[in-house]
Amino acid sequence: MAARDYGQYDGVTRALELVGERWGLLIVRDLLVGPRRYGELAAGLPRIPTNILATRLKELQDAGIIRRAPRSRIIVYELTAYGRELEPVVLGLSTWGFKALDEPREEQILTPAGMTIALRTAFRPDAAAALPPTSYAAGFEGAGLTIGVTGADLTVERGGGPADISFSTGPDIRAMLCGDMSGVRVLHGDERLLDRFAQTFRLAA
Amino acid sequence: MAARDYGQYDGVTRALELVGERWGLLIVRDLLVGPRRYGELAAGLPRIPTNILATRLKELQDAGIIRRAPRSRIIVYELTAYGRELEPVVLGLSTWGFKALDEPREEQILTPAGMTIALRTAFRPDAAAALPPTSYAAGFEGAGLTIGVTGADLTVERGGGPADISFSTGPDIRAMLCGDMSGVRVLHGDERLLDRFAQTFRLAA
DNA sequence: CGGGATCCCTTAGGATACTG
DNA sequence: CAGTATCCTAAGGGATCCCG
């Protein structure tokens, strides 16, 4: 038995042995957004030591959760089908964790991957399906995302781009996803689209 | 910032700061089954050092996930409403982790709480609702449980008791929950009730 | 420059003994 | 029974270095 095994035989224990180590699920979270290179992962997890990142990537690979994929001379890490099955767990943690989120502290940063998962967590497909297709360019304190909503489909991409409305927010994303748009500043576009955004993305009370 | 914070501001990160430490979610899993005393928790987590159990209980309490409840001179730990909201996460990990479970190894044990969560994970309310109410007394290698299914309702209690059928299993619970009843031995009752059990509890492929 | 490997130090976690 | 106290190991943190 590996030293850090829990010595029990059941699903929860096995899952925690595979992805329960520190940083493990955050790497999975970032890869749920899309394939990433080593340096991109390191940039999205600013406090992770490089040796830990390397170790976790090997462990996740050995467990069949991620794979290294060569993309024309550069290597990207991507989730396997089995790894993608962690999405409900990650979204569940996101839903649960948001309820315990305080005001953001000075040293806490927003990352593009974290915001992407937050948007997926808050996304209301039913509400979105009843609204016209809309694109939003959102500047989240250093994490610029382009959000596309078409019917019940959601896409989120890094970086800015043309969109129906462009806005920037303060750091308190939780407040915004709970319907408080007071920290939002519209850069261009019809301000009423903010209401549409608030209907489309909303965390449960 | 606490030394072990991740330095990010989002739901997944916050959740992992609260319950992502080693043993944290296993304690939550055991308390999802019901309130437990300190000694019961220690018995259900045989490899946890007692100082770690004490530390985790304090942390979970400070986070508002569990509370100490006096029950006439003895103290039990129980989940708060917020702690119970972790149930989907724990069941999600269970579902996911079962797919990565190998044959049980010699040193791996079954615990009553682990088996209870496994049964909840495998429970098929739709199938159960179409079957008559049934009680099962199952002996899982040292974890005796009494399982009651009434319509789409499931109850699992520790210990044996009168039941429609009584059986004992080998250690490979995963195989059994995947439909392979070859390791099961009926102690008394109508053997055909095993089929009913297999329809009621079944992990997805 | 991307993708790591190495070093040293700190601290969480494991084993065990002990106490109210 | 319900935890503390202690000691020790090994994982994690942080900086730096290496290599194709």
Short mmCIF file of C-alpha atoms (C1' of nucleotides) in Angstrom, two decimals:
data_model
loop_
_atom_site.label_atom_id
_atom_site.label_comp_id
_atom_site.label_asym_id
_atom_site.label_seq_id
_atom_site.Cartn_x
_atom_site.Cartn_y
_atom_site.Cartn_z
CA MET A 1 0.00 0.00 0.00
CA ALA A 2 1.28 3.42 -0.90
CA ALA A 3 2.09 5.44 2.16
CA ARG A 4 -0.64 7.98 1.48
CA ASP A 5 -3.39 5.51 0.70
CA TYR A 6 -6.29 5.53 3.07
CA GLY A 7 -6.53 1.78 3.51
CA GLN A 8 -10.21 1.56 2.64
CA TYR A 9 -12.00 0.01 -0.28
CA ASP A 10 -14.67 2.27 -1.71
CA GLY A 11 -15.26 4.87 -4.36
CA VAL A 12 -14.77 8.04 -2.35
CA THR A 13 -11.49 6.79 -0.94
CA ARG A 14 -10.25 5.75 -4.35
CA ALA A 15 -11.19 9.10 -5.86
CA LEU A 16 -9.36 10.98 -3.13
CA GLU A 17 -6.29 8.84 -3.62
CA LEU A 18 -6.28 9.85 -7.29
CA VAL A 19 -7.21 13.53 -7.19
CA GLY A 20 -7.35 14.40 -3.49
CA GLU A 21 -3.75 15.52 -3.13
CA ARG A 22 -3.08 19.19 -2.87
CA TRP A 23 -3.40 21.05 -6.21
CA GLY A 24 -4.79 17.97 -7.97
CA LEU A 25 -8.34 19.15 -8.54
CA LEU A 26 -7.18 22.65 -9.43
CA ILE A 27 -5.14 21.21 -12.27
CA VAL A 28 -8.18 19.22 -13.36
CA ARG A 29 -10.27 22.37 -13.14
CA ASP A 30 -7.92 24.26 -15.41
CA LEU A 31 -7.82 21.42 -17.92
CA LEU A 32 -11.63 21.24 -17.96
CA VAL A 33 -11.46 24.59 -19.70
CA GLY A 34 -9.25 23.18 -22.43
CA PRO A 35 -5.84 21.64 -23.17
CA ARG A 36 -2.98 23.60 -21.66
CA ARG A 37 0.78 23.68 -21.89
CA TYR A 38 2.97 23.26 -18.86
CA GLY A 39 3.72 26.97 -18.72
CA GLU A 40 0.08 27.90 -19.07
CA LEU A 41 -0.83 25.67 -16.16
CA ALA A 42 1.94 27.18 -14.08
CA ALA A 43 0.72 30.67 -14.96
CA GLY A 44 -2.86 29.78 -14.02
CA LEU A 45 -1.76 28.35 -10.66
CA PRO A 46 0.61 31.10 -9.56
CA ARG A 47 1.51 29.64 -6.20
CA ILE A 48 2.18 26.09 -7.26
CA PRO A 49 5.82 25.04 -7.00
CA THR A 50 7.11 23.79 -10.30
CA ASN A 51 8.20 20.47 -8.85
CA ILE A 52 4.71 19.86 -7.50
CA LEU A 53 3.17 20.67 -10.85
CA ALA A 54 5.50 18.22 -12.55
CA THR A 55 4.78 15.54 -9.95
CA ARG A 56 1.00 15.98 -10.14
CA LEU A 57 1.01 15.87 -13.92
CA LYS A 58 2.84 12.55 -13.81
CA GLU A 59 0.47 11.15 -11.20
CA LEU A 60 -2.62 12.27 -13.07
CA GLN A 61 -1.19 10.79 -16.23
CA ASP A 62 -0.44 7.45 -14.55
CA ALA A 63 -3.99 7.42 -13.24
CA GLY A 64 -5.40 7.86 -16.74
CA ILE A 65 -6.93 11.24 -15.95
CA ILE A 66 -4.81 13.35 -18.28
CA ARG A 67 -2.54 12.68 -21.23
CA ARG A 68 0.36 14.47 -22.85
CA ALA A 69 -0.52 15.30 -26.41
CA PRO A 70 2.14 16.54 -28.83
CA ARG A 71 0.82 19.41 -30.91
CA SER A 72 3.40 20.04 -33.62
CA ARG A 73 6.56 20.28 -31.51
CA ILE A 74 4.92 21.57 -28.36
CA ILE A 75 3.28 19.47 -25.69
CA VAL A 76 -0.13 20.11 -24.24
CA TYR A 77 -1.83 18.35 -21.37
CA GLU A 78 -5.45 17.42 -21.82
CA LEU A 79 -8.05 15.45 -19.92
CA THR A 80 -8.90 11.93 -20.97
CA ALA A 81 -12.54 10.91 -21.22
CA TYR A 82 -12.25 9.62 -17.68
CA GLY A 83 -10.78 12.89 -16.50
CA ARG A 84 -13.63 14.84 -18.06
CA GLU A 85 -16.02 12.81 -15.94
CA LEU A 86 -14.79 14.85 -13.00
CA GLU A 87 -16.66 17.86 -14.32
CA PRO A 88 -19.74 17.36 -12.11
CA VAL A 89 -17.50 17.05 -9.06
CA VAL A 90 -15.61 20.23 -9.89
CA LEU A 91 -18.79 22.14 -10.63
CA GLY A 92 -20.28 20.80 -7.41
CA LEU A 93 -17.31 22.04 -5.43
CA SER A 94 -17.61 25.37 -7.21
CA THR A 95 -21.28 25.71 -6.32
CA TRP A 96 -20.62 24.77 -2.74
CA GLY A 97 -17.47 26.82 -2.35
CA PHE A 98 -19.01 30.02 -3.66
CA LYS A 99 -21.36 30.06 -0.72
CA ALA A 100 -18.40 30.25 1.63
CA LEU A 101 -16.59 32.95 -0.30
CA ASP A 102 -15.98 36.18 1.58
CA GLU A 103 -15.01 39.47 0.08
CA PRO A 104 -11.92 39.02 -2.05
CA ARG A 105 -8.70 39.74 -0.24
CA GLU A 106 -5.91 41.79 -1.66
CA GLU A 107 -3.62 38.88 -2.39
CA GLN A 108 -6.29 36.72 -3.99
CA ILE A 109 -6.31 36.76 -7.76
CA LEU A 110 -8.82 35.84 -10.40
CA THR A 111 -7.63 33.45 -13.08
CA PRO A 112 -9.20 32.89 -16.48
CA ALA A 113 -9.79 29.22 -15.73
CA GLY A 114 -11.34 29.99 -12.36
CA MET A 115 -13.65 32.53 -13.92
CA THR A 116 -14.59 30.18 -16.74
CA ILE A 117 -15.62 27.51 -14.29
CA ALA A 118 -17.43 30.10 -12.20
CA LEU A 119 -19.44 31.12 -15.25
CA ARG A 120 -20.25 27.49 -16.02
CA THR A 121 -21.34 27.05 -12.43
CA ALA A 122 -23.64 30.04 -12.58
CA PHE A 123 -24.95 29.40 -16.08
CA ARG A 124 -28.72 28.95 -16.34
CA PRO A 125 -29.40 27.08 -19.57
CA ASP A 126 -33.17 27.39 -19.16
CA ALA A 127 -33.02 31.14 -18.77
CA ALA A 128 -30.50 31.44 -21.61
CA ALA A 129 -32.61 29.40 -24.01
CA ALA A 130 -35.38 31.95 -23.78
CA LEU A 131 -33.08 34.86 -24.65
CA PRO A 132 -31.54 35.94 -27.96
CA PRO A 133 -27.96 34.88 -28.70
CA THR A 134 -25.57 37.29 -27.03
CA SER A 135 -21.84 37.76 -26.74
CA TYR A 136 -20.17 39.46 -23.80
CA ALA A 137 -16.61 40.71 -23.48
CA ALA A 138 -15.87 40.71 -19.79
CA GLY A 139 -12.79 42.10 -18.11
CA PHE A 140 -12.44 40.39 -14.74
CA GLU A 141 -9.47 42.09 -13.11
CA GLY A 142 -6.78 40.65 -15.30
CA ALA A 143 -8.84 37.80 -16.72
CA GLY A 144 -10.38 38.95 -19.98
CA LEU A 145 -12.94 36.53 -21.34
CA THR A 146 -15.24 36.46 -24.32
CA ILE A 147 -18.50 34.77 -23.44
CA GLY A 148 -20.89 33.50 -26.06
CA VAL A 149 -24.40 32.37 -25.25
CA THR A 150 -26.51 30.81 -27.98
CA GLY A 151 -29.67 29.19 -26.77
CA ALA A 152 -28.67 26.80 -24.01
CA ASP A 153 -25.06 26.65 -25.23
CA LEU A 154 -22.24 28.46 -23.47
CA THR A 155 -18.74 29.12 -24.76
CA VAL A 156 -16.03 30.96 -22.89
CA GLU A 157 -12.72 31.94 -24.43
CA ARG A 158 -9.71 33.72 -23.12
CA GLY A 159 -8.98 37.20 -24.36
CA GLY A 160 -11.13 40.00 -25.62
CA GLY A 161 -12.93 40.20 -28.91
CA PRO A 162 -15.89 41.79 -30.59
CA ALA A 163 -19.04 41.39 -28.56
CA ASP A 164 -22.50 42.85 -28.12
CA ILE A 165 -21.44 44.43 -24.86
CA SER A 166 -18.11 44.96 -23.22
CA PHE A 167 -17.73 45.56 -19.52
CA SER A 168 -15.26 45.36 -16.68
CA THR A 169 -15.94 44.30 -13.12
CA GLY A 170 -14.52 44.73 -9.68
CA PRO A 171 -12.93 41.80 -7.92
CA ASP A 172 -16.04 40.68 -6.08
CA ILE A 173 -17.26 38.22 -8.66
CA ARG A 174 -19.43 36.42 -6.18
CA ALA A 175 -21.54 39.52 -5.65
CA MET A 176 -21.91 39.93 -9.40
CA LEU A 177 -22.99 36.33 -9.88
CA CYS A 178 -25.53 36.81 -7.11
CA GLY A 179 -27.17 39.59 -9.08
CA ASP A 180 -25.40 42.65 -7.71
CA MET A 181 -24.15 44.43 -10.84
CA SER A 182 -23.11 47.59 -8.98
CA GLY A 183 -19.41 46.87 -9.49
CA VAL A 184 -19.78 46.54 -13.23
CA ARG A 185 -18.79 49.28 -15.66
CA VAL A 186 -19.97 49.15 -19.24
CA LEU A 187 -17.25 50.03 -21.73
CA HIS A 188 -19.42 49.90 -24.81
CA GLY A 189 -22.68 48.39 -25.91
CA ASP A 190 -26.23 48.55 -24.68
CA GLU A 191 -26.28 48.73 -20.94
CA ARG A 192 -29.53 46.77 -20.81
CA LEU A 193 -27.63 43.69 -21.89
CA LEU A 194 -26.31 43.59 -18.34
CA ASP A 195 -29.75 42.50 -17.21
CA ARG A 196 -29.61 39.72 -19.72
CA PHE A 197 -26.23 38.71 -18.35
CA ALA A 198 -27.62 38.69 -14.82
CA GLN A 199 -30.49 36.45 -15.90
CA THR A 200 -28.14 34.10 -17.73
CA PHE A 201 -25.55 33.77 -14.98
CA ARG A 202 -26.83 33.52 -11.46
CA LEU A 203 -25.69 31.54 -8.45
CA ALA A 204 -28.38 30.04 -6.28
CA ALA A 205 -28.94 31.77 -2.97
CA MET B 1 -3.32 34.60 3.88
CA ALA B 2 -3.07 31.25 5.56
CA ALA B 3 -0.01 29.39 4.46
CA ARG B 4 -2.00 26.66 2.76
CA ASP B 5 -4.41 28.91 0.93
CA TYR B 6 -4.22 28.76 -2.82
CA GLY B 7 -4.24 32.51 -3.39
CA GLN B 8 -7.11 32.47 -5.84
CA TYR B 9 -10.62 33.81 -5.58
CA ASP B 10 -13.21 31.36 -6.84
CA GLY B 11 -15.53 28.65 -5.65
CA VAL B 12 -13.44 25.57 -6.34
CA THR B 13 -10.44 27.06 -4.58
CA ARG B 14 -12.51 28.07 -1.58
CA ALA B 15 -14.07 24.62 -1.35
CA LEU B 16 -10.69 22.95 -1.44
CA GLU B 17 -9.39 25.26 1.25
CA LEU B 18 -12.28 24.15 3.48
CA VAL B 19 -12.52 20.41 2.78
CA GLY B 20 -9.57 19.65 0.50
CA GLU B 21 -7.10 18.76 3.22
CA ARG B 22 -6.24 15.15 3.71
CA TRP B 23 -9.01 13.16 5.50
CA GLY B 24 -11.42 16.10 5.32
CA LEU B 25 -13.91 14.69 2.86
CA LEU B 26 -13.74 11.23 4.42
CA ILE B 27 -14.89 12.72 7.70
CA VAL B 28 -17.70 14.48 5.84
CA ARG B 29 -18.57 11.21 4.11
CA ASP B 30 -18.88 9.40 7.42
CA LEU B 31 -21.01 12.17 8.89
CA LEU B 32 -23.29 12.11 5.86
CA VAL B 33 -24.41 8.72 7.13
CA GLY B 34 -25.38 10.18 10.48
CA PRO B 35 -24.07 11.90 13.62
CA ARG B 36 -21.06 10.17 15.11
CA ARG B 37 -18.99 10.32 18.25
CA TYR B 38 -15.28 10.94 18.21
CA GLY B 39 -14.51 7.31 18.85
CA GLU B 40 -16.90 6.14 16.16
CA LEU B 41 -15.23 8.41 13.64
CA ALA B 42 -11.83 7.11 14.67
CA ALA B 43 -13.07 3.54 14.31
CA GLY B 44 -14.45 4.24 10.84
CA LEU B 45 -11.18 5.82 9.69
CA PRO B 46 -8.75 3.26 11.04
CA ARG B 47 -5.59 4.86 9.71
CA ILE B 48 -6.27 8.42 10.78
CA PRO B 49 -3.98 9.67 13.53
CA THR B 50 -5.95 10.89 16.46
CA ASN B 51 -4.33 14.30 16.42
CA ILE B 52 -5.31 14.76 12.78
CA LEU B 53 -8.87 13.77 13.52
CA ALA B 54 -9.01 16.32 16.33
CA THR B 55 -7.49 19.01 14.13
CA ARG B 56 -9.85 18.35 11.23
CA LEU B 57 -12.90 18.34 13.47
CA LYS B 58 -11.92 21.77 14.78
CA GLU B 59 -11.30 23.11 11.28
CA LEU B 60 -14.58 21.75 9.93
CA GLN B 61 -16.37 23.21 12.91
CA ASP B 62 -14.76 26.63 12.41
CA ALA B 63 -15.82 26.50 8.78
CA GLY B 64 -19.44 25.87 9.73
CA ILE B 65 -19.52 22.44 8.14
CA ILE B 66 -20.01 20.39 11.28
CA ARG B 67 -21.08 21.11 14.83
CA ARG B 68 -20.57 19.45 18.18
CA ALA B 69 -23.91 18.47 19.59
CA PRO B 70 -24.29 17.33 23.19
CA ARG B 71 -26.55 14.29 23.44
CA SER B 72 -27.19 13.78 27.13
CA ARG B 73 -23.63 13.78 28.48
CA ILE B 74 -21.96 12.49 25.34
CA ILE B 75 -20.89 14.58 22.40
CA VAL B 76 -21.62 13.76 18.80
CA TYR B 77 -20.44 15.49 15.67
CA GLU B 78 -23.00 16.19 12.99
CA LEU B 79 -23.13 18.04 9.72
CA THR B 80 -24.68 21.48 9.55
CA ALA B 81 -27.10 22.26 6.74
CA TYR B 82 -24.17 23.69 4.83
CA GLY B 83 -22.14 20.54 5.41
CA ARG B 84 -24.96 18.38 4.10
CA GLU B 85 -24.80 20.32 0.86
CA LEU B 86 -21.59 18.45 0.17
CA GLU B 87 -23.59 15.28 -0.46
CA PRO B 88 -23.64 15.66 -4.26
CA VAL B 89 -19.89 16.21 -4.28
CA VAL B 90 -19.23 13.14 -2.16
CA LEU B 91 -21.59 11.00 -4.23
CA GLY B 92 -19.97 12.35 -7.38
CA LEU B 93 -16.54 11.35 -6.12
CA SER B 94 -17.95 7.96 -5.21
CA THR B 95 -19.38 7.42 -8.67
CA TRP B 96 -16.16 8.51 -10.31
CA GLY B 97 -13.87 6.67 -7.94
CA PHE B 98 -15.63 3.34 -8.29
CA LYS B 99 -14.65 3.26 -11.93
CA ALA B 100 -11.00 3.33 -10.94
CA LEU B 101 -11.31 0.68 -8.24
CA ASP B 102 -9.24 -2.45 -8.76
CA GLU B 103 -9.68 -5.71 -6.99
CA PRO B 104 -9.60 -5.14 -3.25
CA ARG B 105 -6.19 -5.61 -1.72
CA GLU B 106 -5.56 -7.53 1.43
CA GLU B 107 -4.97 -4.51 3.61
CA GLN B 108 -7.97 -2.57 2.35
CA ILE B 109 -11.01 -2.73 4.55
CA LEU B 110 -14.68 -2.06 4.08
CA THR B 111 -16.28 0.32 6.55
CA PRO B 112 -19.97 0.67 7.29
CA ALA B 113 -19.94 4.33 6.24
CA GLY B 114 -18.09 3.57 3.03
CA MET B 115 -20.56 0.84 2.17
CA THR B 116 -23.53 3.03 3.01
CA ILE B 117 -22.32 5.73 0.65
CA ALA B 118 -21.55 3.10 -1.97
CA LEU B 119 -25.13 1.87 -1.74
CA ARG B 120 -26.47 5.39 -2.04
CA THR B 121 -24.25 5.90 -5.06
CA ALA B 122 -25.53 2.77 -6.74
CA PHE B 123 -29.17 3.23 -5.73
CA ARG B 124 -31.62 3.43 -8.63
CA PRO B 125 -34.74 5.15 -7.32
CA ASP B 126 -36.60 4.64 -10.60
CA ALA B 127 -35.99 0.91 -10.59
CA ALA B 128 -36.75 0.67 -6.90
CA ALA B 129 -40.05 2.51 -7.21
CA ALA B 130 -41.34 -0.21 -9.51
CA LEU B 131 -40.50 -3.00 -7.05
CA PRO B 132 -42.19 -4.08 -3.84
CA PRO B 133 -40.75 -2.83 -0.54
CA THR B 134 -37.86 -5.03 0.46
CA SER B 135 -35.39 -5.27 3.31
CA TYR B 136 -31.94 -6.77 2.96
CA ALA B 137 -29.51 -7.79 5.68
CA ALA B 138 -26.09 -7.65 4.09
CA GLY B 139 -22.83 -8.80 5.63
CA PHE B 140 -20.02 -6.96 3.86
CA GLU B 141 -16.85 -8.41 5.34
CA GLY B 142 -17.11 -6.88 8.74
CA ALA B 143 -19.65 -4.24 7.84
CA GLY B 144 -23.10 -5.55 8.56
CA LEU B 145 -25.88 -3.35 7.25
CA THR B 146 -29.63 -3.50 7.16
CA ILE B 147 -30.96 -1.99 3.96
CA GLY B 148 -34.55 -0.94 3.57
CA VAL B 149 -36.04 0.00 0.22
CA THR B 150 -39.57 1.35 0.10
CA GLY B 151 -40.55 2.82 -3.22
CA ALA B 152 -37.88 5.35 -4.12
CA ASP B 153 -36.76 5.67 -0.49
CA LEU B 154 -33.58 4.09 0.79
CA THR B 155 -32.51 3.59 4.39
CA VAL B 156 -29.29 1.98 5.52
CA GLU B 157 -28.53 1.15 9.12
CA ARG B 158 -25.58 -0.41 10.82
CA GLY B 159 -25.92 -3.87 12.23
CA GLY B 160 -28.06 -6.82 11.35
CA GLY B 161 -31.75 -7.26 11.83
CA PRO B 162 -34.74 -9.09 10.49
CA ALA B 163 -34.99 -8.80 6.75
CA ASP B 164 -36.58 -10.44 3.74
CA ILE B 165 -33.24 -11.85 2.71
CA SER B 166 -29.91 -12.13 4.44
CA PHE B 167 -26.67 -12.57 2.57
CA SER B 168 -22.93 -12.14 2.89
CA THR B 169 -20.54 -11.02 0.21
CA GLY B 170 -16.90 -11.26 -0.67
CA PRO B 171 -14.72 -8.17 -0.53
CA ASP B 172 -15.14 -7.18 -4.17
CA ILE B 173 -18.10 -4.89 -3.69
CA ARG B 174 -17.50 -3.15 -6.95
CA ALA B 175 -18.13 -6.34 -8.88
CA MET B 176 -21.33 -6.89 -6.95
CA LEU B 177 -22.59 -3.39 -7.63
CA CYS B 178 -21.81 -3.94 -11.30
CA GLY B 179 -24.20 -6.88 -11.37
CA ASP B 180 -21.87 -9.77 -10.65
CA MET B 181 -23.54 -11.59 -7.77
CA SER B 182 -21.23 -14.60 -7.91
CA GLY B 183 -19.49 -13.68 -4.67
CA VAL B 184 -22.76 -13.49 -2.75
CA ARG B 185 -23.96 -16.24 -0.45
CA VAL B 186 -27.53 -16.29 0.72
CA LEU B 187 -27.89 -17.08 4.41
CA HIS B 188 -31.65 -17.19 4.47
CA GLY B 189 -34.55 -15.92 2.46
CA ASP B 190 -35.66 -16.26 -1.11
CA GLU B 191 -32.64 -16.31 -3.38
CA ARG B 192 -34.58 -14.56 -6.13
CA LEU B 193 -34.52 -11.40 -4.05
CA LEU B 194 -30.88 -11.10 -5.08
CA ASP B 195 -32.07 -10.19 -8.56
CA ARG B 196 -34.18 -7.49 -7.05
CA PHE B 197 -31.16 -6.23 -5.16
CA ALA B 198 -29.14 -6.18 -8.36
CA GLN B 199 -31.83 -4.14 -10.09
CA THR B 200 -32.08 -1.73 -7.19
CA PHE B 201 -28.36 -1.13 -6.75
CA ARG B 202 -26.30 -0.87 -9.86
CA LEU B 203 -23.31 1.28 -10.79
CA ALA B 204 -23.26 2.65 -14.30
CA ALA B 205 -20.77 1.01 -16.64
"C1'" DC C 1 11.83 29.91 -24.08
"C1'" DG C 2 9.17 25.90 -22.77
"C1'" DG C 3 9.48 22.04 -19.76
"C1'" DG C 4 11.03 20.57 -16.38
"C1'" DA C 5 14.98 18.89 -12.44
"C1'" DT C 6 17.50 20.04 -8.01
"C1'" DC C 7 18.28 22.10 -3.71
"C1'" DC C 8 17.08 23.35 0.96
"C1'" DC C 9 13.83 24.45 4.38
"C1'" DT C 10 9.29 24.50 6.53
"C1'" DT C 11 5.29 22.25 8.11
"C1'" DA C 12 1.58 18.93 7.68
"C1'" DG C 13 0.82 14.49 8.70
"C1'" DG C 14 1.90 9.69 10.87
"C1'" DA C 15 3.00 6.86 15.09
"C1'" DT C 16 2.71 6.48 19.74
"C1'" DA C 17 2.30 7.73 24.47
"C1'" DC C 18 -0.13 10.12 27.73
"C1'" DT C 19 -3.92 12.62 30.44
"C1'" DG C 20 -8.54 14.55 32.38
"C1'" DC D 1 -13.83 7.72 26.05
"C1'" DA D 2 -12.21 11.92 24.14
"C1'" DG D 3 -9.00 14.00 23.14
"C1'" DT D 4 -3.34 16.29 24.01
"C1'" DA D 5 1.47 16.01 23.73
"C1'" DT D 6 5.57 14.58 21.58
"C1'" DC D 7 8.62 13.13 18.26
"C1'" DC D 8 9.81 12.05 13.52
"C1'" DT D 9 9.20 11.46 8.58
"C1'" DA D 10 7.96 12.92 4.25
"C1'" DA D 11 5.25 16.04 1.43
"C1'" DG D 12 4.91 20.60 0.07
"C1'" DG D 13 6.84 25.46 -0.60
"C1'" DG D 14 10.26 28.55 -2.74
"C1'" DA D 15 14.26 29.68 -5.33
"C1'" DT D 16 17.32 28.44 -8.59
"C1'" DC D 17 19.35 25.85 -12.20
"C1'" DC D 18 19.46 22.94 -16.30
"C1'" DC D 19 18.67 21.19 -20.97
"C1'" DG D 20 16.94 20.60 -25.69
#
